[in-house]
PDB file of C-alpha atoms in Angstrom:
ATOM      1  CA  UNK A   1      97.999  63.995 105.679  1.00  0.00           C
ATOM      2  CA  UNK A   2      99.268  64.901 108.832  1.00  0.00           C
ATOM      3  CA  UNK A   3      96.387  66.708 110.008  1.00  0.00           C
ATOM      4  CA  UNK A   4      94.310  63.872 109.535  1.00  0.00           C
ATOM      5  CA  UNK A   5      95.991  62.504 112.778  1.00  0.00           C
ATOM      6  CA  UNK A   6      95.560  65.864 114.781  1.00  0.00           C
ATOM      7  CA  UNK A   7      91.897  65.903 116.068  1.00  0.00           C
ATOM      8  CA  UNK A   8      90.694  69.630 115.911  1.00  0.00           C
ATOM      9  CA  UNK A   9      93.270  70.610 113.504  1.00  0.00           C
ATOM     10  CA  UNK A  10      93.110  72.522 109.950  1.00  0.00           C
ATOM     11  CA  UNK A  11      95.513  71.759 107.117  1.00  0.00           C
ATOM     12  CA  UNK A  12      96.297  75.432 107.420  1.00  0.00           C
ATOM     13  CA  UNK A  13      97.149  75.126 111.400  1.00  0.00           C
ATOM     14  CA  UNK A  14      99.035  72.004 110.667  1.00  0.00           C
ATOM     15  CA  UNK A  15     100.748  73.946 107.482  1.00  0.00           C
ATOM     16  CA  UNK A  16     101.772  76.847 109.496  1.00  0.00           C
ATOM     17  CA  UNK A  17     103.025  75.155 112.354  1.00  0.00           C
ATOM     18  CA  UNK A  18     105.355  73.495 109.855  1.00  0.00           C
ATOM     19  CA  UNK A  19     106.595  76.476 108.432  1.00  0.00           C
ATOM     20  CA  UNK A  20     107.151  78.076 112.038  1.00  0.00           C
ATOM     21  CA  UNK A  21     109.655  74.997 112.782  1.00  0.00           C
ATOM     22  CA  UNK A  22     111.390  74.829 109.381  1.00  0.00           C
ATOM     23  CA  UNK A  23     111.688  78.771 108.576  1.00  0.00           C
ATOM     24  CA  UNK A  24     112.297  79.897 112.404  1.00  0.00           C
ATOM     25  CA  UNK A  25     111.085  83.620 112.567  1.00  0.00           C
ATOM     26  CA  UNK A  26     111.926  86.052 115.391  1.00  0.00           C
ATOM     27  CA  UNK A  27     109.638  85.631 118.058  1.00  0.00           C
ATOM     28  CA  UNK A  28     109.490  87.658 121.368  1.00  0.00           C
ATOM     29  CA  UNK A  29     108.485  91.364 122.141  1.00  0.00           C
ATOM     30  CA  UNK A  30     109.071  93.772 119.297  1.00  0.00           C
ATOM     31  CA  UNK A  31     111.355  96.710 119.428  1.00  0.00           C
ATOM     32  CA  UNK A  32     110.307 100.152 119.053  1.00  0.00           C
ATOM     33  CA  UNK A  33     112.718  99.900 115.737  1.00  0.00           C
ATOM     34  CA  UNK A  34     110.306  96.892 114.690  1.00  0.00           C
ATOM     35  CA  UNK A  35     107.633  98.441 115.144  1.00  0.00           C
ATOM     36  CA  UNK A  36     108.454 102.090 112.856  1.00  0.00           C
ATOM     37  CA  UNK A  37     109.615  99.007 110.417  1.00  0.00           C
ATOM     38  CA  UNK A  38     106.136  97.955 110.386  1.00  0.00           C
ATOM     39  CA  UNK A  39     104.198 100.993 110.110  1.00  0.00           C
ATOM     40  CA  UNK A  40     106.564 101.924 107.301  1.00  0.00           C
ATOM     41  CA  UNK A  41     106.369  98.689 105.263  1.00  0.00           C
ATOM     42  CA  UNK A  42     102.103  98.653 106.104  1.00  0.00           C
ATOM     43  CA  UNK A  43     102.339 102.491 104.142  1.00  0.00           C
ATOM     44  CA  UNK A  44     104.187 100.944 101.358  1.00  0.00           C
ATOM     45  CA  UNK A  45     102.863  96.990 101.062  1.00  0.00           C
ATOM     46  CA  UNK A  46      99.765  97.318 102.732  1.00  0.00           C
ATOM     47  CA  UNK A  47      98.378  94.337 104.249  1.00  0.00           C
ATOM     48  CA  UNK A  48     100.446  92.169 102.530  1.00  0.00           C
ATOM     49  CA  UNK A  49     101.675  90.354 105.141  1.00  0.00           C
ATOM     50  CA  UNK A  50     104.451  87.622 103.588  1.00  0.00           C
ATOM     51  CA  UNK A  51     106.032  90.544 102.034  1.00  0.00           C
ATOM     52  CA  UNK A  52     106.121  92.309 104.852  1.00  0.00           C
ATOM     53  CA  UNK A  53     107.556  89.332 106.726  1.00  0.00           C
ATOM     54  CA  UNK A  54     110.169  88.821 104.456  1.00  0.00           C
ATOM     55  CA  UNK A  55     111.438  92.498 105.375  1.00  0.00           C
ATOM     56  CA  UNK A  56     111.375  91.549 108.907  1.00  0.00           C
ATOM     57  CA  UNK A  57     111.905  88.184 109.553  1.00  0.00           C
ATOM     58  CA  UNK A  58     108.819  87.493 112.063  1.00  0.00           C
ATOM     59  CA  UNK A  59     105.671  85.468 110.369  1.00  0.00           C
ATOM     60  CA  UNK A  60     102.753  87.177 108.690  1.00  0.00           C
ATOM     61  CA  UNK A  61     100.559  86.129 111.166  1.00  0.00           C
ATOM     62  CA  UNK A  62     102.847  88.017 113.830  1.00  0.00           C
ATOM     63  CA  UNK A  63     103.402  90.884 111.372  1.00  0.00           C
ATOM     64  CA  UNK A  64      99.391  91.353 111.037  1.00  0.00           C
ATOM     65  CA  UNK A  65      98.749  90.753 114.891  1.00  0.00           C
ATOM     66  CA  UNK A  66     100.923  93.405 115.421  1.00  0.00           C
ATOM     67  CA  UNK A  67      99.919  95.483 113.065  1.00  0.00           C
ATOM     68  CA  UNK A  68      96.169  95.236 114.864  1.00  0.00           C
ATOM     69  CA  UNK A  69      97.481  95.748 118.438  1.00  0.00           C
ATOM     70  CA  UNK A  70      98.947  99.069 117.651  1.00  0.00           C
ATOM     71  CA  UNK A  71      97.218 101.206 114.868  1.00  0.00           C
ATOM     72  CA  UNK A  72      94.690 102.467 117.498  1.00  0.00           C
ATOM     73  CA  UNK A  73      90.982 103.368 116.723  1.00  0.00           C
ATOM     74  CA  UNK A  74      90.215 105.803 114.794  1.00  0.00           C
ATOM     75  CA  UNK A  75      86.853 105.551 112.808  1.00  0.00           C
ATOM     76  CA  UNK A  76      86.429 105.577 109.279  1.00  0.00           C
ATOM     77  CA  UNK A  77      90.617 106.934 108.799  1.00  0.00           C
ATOM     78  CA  UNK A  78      92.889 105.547 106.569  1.00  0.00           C
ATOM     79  CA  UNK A  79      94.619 102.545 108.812  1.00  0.00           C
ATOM     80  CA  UNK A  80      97.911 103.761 107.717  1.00  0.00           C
ATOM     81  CA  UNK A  81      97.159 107.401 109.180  1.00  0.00           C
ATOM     82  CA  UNK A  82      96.139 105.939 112.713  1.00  0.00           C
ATOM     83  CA  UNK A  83      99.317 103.914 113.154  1.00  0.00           C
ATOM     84  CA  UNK A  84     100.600 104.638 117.163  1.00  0.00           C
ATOM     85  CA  UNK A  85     102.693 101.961 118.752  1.00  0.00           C
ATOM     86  CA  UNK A  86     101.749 103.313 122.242  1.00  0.00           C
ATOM     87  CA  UNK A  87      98.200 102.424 121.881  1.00  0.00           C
ATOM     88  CA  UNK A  88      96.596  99.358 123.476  1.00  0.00           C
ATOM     89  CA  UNK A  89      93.420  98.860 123.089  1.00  0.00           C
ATOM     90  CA  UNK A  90      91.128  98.444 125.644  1.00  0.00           C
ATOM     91  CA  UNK A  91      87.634  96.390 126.227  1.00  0.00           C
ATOM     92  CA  UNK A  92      85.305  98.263 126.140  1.00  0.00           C
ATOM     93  CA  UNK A  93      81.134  96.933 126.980  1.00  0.00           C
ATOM     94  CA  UNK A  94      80.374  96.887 123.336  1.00  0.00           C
ATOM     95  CA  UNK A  95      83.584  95.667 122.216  1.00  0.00           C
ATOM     96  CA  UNK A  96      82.721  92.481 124.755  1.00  0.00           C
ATOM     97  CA  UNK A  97      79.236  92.439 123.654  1.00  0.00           C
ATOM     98  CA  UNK A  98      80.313  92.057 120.591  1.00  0.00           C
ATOM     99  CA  UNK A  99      82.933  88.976 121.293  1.00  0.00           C
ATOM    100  CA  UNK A 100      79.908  87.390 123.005  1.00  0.00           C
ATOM    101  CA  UNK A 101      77.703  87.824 120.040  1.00  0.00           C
ATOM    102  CA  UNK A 102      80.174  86.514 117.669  1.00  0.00           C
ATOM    103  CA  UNK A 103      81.119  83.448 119.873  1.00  0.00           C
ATOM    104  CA  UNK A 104      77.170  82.662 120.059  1.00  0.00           C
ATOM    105  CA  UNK A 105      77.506  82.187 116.652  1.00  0.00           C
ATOM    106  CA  UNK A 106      80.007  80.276 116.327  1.00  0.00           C
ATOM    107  CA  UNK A 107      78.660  78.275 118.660  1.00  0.00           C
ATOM    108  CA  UNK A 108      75.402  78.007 116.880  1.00  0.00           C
ATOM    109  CA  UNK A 109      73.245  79.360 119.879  1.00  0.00           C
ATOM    110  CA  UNK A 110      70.255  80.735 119.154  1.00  0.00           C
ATOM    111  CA  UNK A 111      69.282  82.308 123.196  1.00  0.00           C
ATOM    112  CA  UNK A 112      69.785  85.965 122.755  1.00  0.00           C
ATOM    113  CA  UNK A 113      71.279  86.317 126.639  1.00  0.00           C
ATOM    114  CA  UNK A 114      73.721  83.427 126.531  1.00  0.00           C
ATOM    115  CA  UNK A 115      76.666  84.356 128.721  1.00  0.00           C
ATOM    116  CA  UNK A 116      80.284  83.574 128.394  1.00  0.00           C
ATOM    117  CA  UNK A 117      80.177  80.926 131.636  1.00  0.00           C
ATOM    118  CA  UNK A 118      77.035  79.110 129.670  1.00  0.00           C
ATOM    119  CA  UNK A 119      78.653  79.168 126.254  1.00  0.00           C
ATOM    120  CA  UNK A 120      82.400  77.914 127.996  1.00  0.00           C
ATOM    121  CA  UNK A 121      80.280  75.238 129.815  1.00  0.00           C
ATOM    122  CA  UNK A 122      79.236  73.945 125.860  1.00  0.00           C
ATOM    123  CA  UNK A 123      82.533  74.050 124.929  1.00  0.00           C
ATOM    124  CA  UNK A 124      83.987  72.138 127.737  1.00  0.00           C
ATOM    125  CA  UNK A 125      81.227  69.946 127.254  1.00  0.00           C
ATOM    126  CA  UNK A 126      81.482  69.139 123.947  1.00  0.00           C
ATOM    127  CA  UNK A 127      85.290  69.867 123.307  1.00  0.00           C
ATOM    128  CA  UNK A 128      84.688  72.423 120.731  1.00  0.00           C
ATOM    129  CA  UNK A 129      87.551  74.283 119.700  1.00  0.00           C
ATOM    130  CA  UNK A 130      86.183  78.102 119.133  1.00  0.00           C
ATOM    131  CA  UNK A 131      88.345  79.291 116.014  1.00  0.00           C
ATOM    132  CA  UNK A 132      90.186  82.773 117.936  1.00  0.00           C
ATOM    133  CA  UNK A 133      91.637  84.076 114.138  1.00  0.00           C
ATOM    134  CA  UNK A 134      88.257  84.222 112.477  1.00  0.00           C
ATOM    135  CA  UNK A 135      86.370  85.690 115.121  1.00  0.00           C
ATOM    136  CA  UNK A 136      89.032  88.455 115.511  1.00  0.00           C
ATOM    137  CA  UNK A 137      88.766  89.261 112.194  1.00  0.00           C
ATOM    138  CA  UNK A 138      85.118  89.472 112.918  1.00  0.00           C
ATOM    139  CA  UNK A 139      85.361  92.215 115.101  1.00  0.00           C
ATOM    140  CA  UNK A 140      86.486  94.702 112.498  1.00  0.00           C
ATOM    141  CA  UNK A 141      90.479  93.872 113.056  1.00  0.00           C
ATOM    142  CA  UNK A 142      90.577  95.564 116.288  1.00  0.00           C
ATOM    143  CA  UNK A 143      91.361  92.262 118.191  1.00  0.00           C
ATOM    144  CA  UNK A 144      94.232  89.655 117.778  1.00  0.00           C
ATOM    145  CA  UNK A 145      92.947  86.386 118.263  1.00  0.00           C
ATOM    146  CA  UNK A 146      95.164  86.335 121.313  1.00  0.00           C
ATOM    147  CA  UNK A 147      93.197  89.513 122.687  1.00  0.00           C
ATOM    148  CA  UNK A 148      90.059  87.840 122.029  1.00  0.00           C
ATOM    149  CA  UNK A 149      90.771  84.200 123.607  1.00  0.00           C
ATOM    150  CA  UNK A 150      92.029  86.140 126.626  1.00  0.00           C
ATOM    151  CA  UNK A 151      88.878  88.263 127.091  1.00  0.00           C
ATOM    152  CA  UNK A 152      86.565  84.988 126.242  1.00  0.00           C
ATOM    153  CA  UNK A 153      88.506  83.143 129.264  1.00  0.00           C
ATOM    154  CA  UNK A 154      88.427  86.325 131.576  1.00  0.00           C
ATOM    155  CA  UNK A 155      84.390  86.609 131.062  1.00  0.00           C
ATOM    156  CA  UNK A 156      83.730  83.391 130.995  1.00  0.00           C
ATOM    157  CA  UNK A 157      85.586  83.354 134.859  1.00  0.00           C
ATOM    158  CA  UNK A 158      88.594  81.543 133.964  1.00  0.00           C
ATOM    159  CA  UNK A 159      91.917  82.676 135.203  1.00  0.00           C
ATOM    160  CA  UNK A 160      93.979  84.153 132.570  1.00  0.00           C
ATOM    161  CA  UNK A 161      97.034  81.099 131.267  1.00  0.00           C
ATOM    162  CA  UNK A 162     100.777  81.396 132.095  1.00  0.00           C
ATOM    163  CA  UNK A 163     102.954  82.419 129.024  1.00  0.00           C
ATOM    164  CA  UNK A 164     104.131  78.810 128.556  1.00  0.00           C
ATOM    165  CA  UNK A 165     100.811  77.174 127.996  1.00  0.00           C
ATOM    166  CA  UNK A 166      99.595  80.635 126.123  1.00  0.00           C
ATOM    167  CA  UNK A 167      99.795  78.878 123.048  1.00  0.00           C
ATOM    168  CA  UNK A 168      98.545  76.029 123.634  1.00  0.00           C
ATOM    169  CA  UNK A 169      94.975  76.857 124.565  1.00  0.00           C
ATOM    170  CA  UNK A 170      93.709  74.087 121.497  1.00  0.00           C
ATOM    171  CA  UNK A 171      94.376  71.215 123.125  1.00  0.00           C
ATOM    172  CA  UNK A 172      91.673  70.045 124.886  1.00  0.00           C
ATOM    173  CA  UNK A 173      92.481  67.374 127.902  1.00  0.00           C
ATOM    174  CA  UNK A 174      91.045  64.228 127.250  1.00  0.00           C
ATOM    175  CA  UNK A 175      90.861  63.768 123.417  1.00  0.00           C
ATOM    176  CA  UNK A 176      92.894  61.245 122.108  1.00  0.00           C
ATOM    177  CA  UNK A 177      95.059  61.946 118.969  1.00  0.00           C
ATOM    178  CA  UNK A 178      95.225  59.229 116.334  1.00  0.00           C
ATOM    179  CA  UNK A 179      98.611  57.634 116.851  1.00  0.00           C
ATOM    180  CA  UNK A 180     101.240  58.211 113.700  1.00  0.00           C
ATOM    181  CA  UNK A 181     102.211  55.265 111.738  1.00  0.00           C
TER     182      UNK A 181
END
């Protein structure tokens, strides 16, 4: 019901946002400590995140982004064999071209050579609001959907957000919000 006041909003974001205010995870930079936690619970849950959250008291969603930012890249291995908390990954020019081809899609483009600029002019334009968890689940699980936001706004030539508006890349100035009764 709620979300039907929220322009540009899923029950699901609406649901977990909910959840994040009533059941108050840790948030913040994990510790080493966290992270072993993690690798250890991934070896014995696997990817099942809300279990995994309940062992450490930070939301699936966190748990799994996590989880992605740190196993490395190792080809074709067992996930739970390439766990390093050291590794960050980097961008690579088919890791981008990749991003770009999944965003094209998203965006329903059908020019092969669409660049970021043209595609963040569209969504400007139009006020879409490009859905940053599925397409980093598009690009094999290597990418948070923070990771790939970031690289959309660096190749489309925006600077990269503060920390304080970090989360709040979805709202989009100038739509109006249905007022609550």
């Amino acid at each position: 019901e709620i979300a039907d006041y929220l322009p540009d909003r899923t029950q699901a974001s609406v649901y977990r946002r909910g959840i994040r205010l009533l059941n108050p995870y840790k948030t913040g930079a994990w510790s080493q400590d966290e992270v072993d936690a993690l690798q250890g619970l991934f070896l014995t849950y696997g990817p099942k995140w809300s279990k995994i959250q309940a062992e450490l008291n930070r939301s699936a969603e966190s748990c799994a982004d996590k989880w992605r930012e740190v196993r490395g890249r190792v080809d074709g291995s067992d996930v739970g064999s390439v766990f390093s908390s050291k590794v960050r990954l980097t961008w690579n020019e088919e890791d981008t071209e990749a991003l770009r081809v999944i965003i094209r899609d998203e965006l329903g483009i059908t020019e092969e050579n669409v660049s970021f600029a043209q595609m963040h002019a569209k969504v400007e334009a139009e006020g879409i609001k490009l859905p940053f968890t599925a397409i980093s689940k598009k690009m094999d699980g290597d990418r948070t959907r923070l990771n790939c936001y970031e690289r959309y706004l660096l190749m489309a030539g925006r600077k990269r957000r503060s920390k304080e508006s970090a989360g709040h890349h979805h709202d989009q100035p100038g739509k109006k919000r249905k007022e609550m009764p």
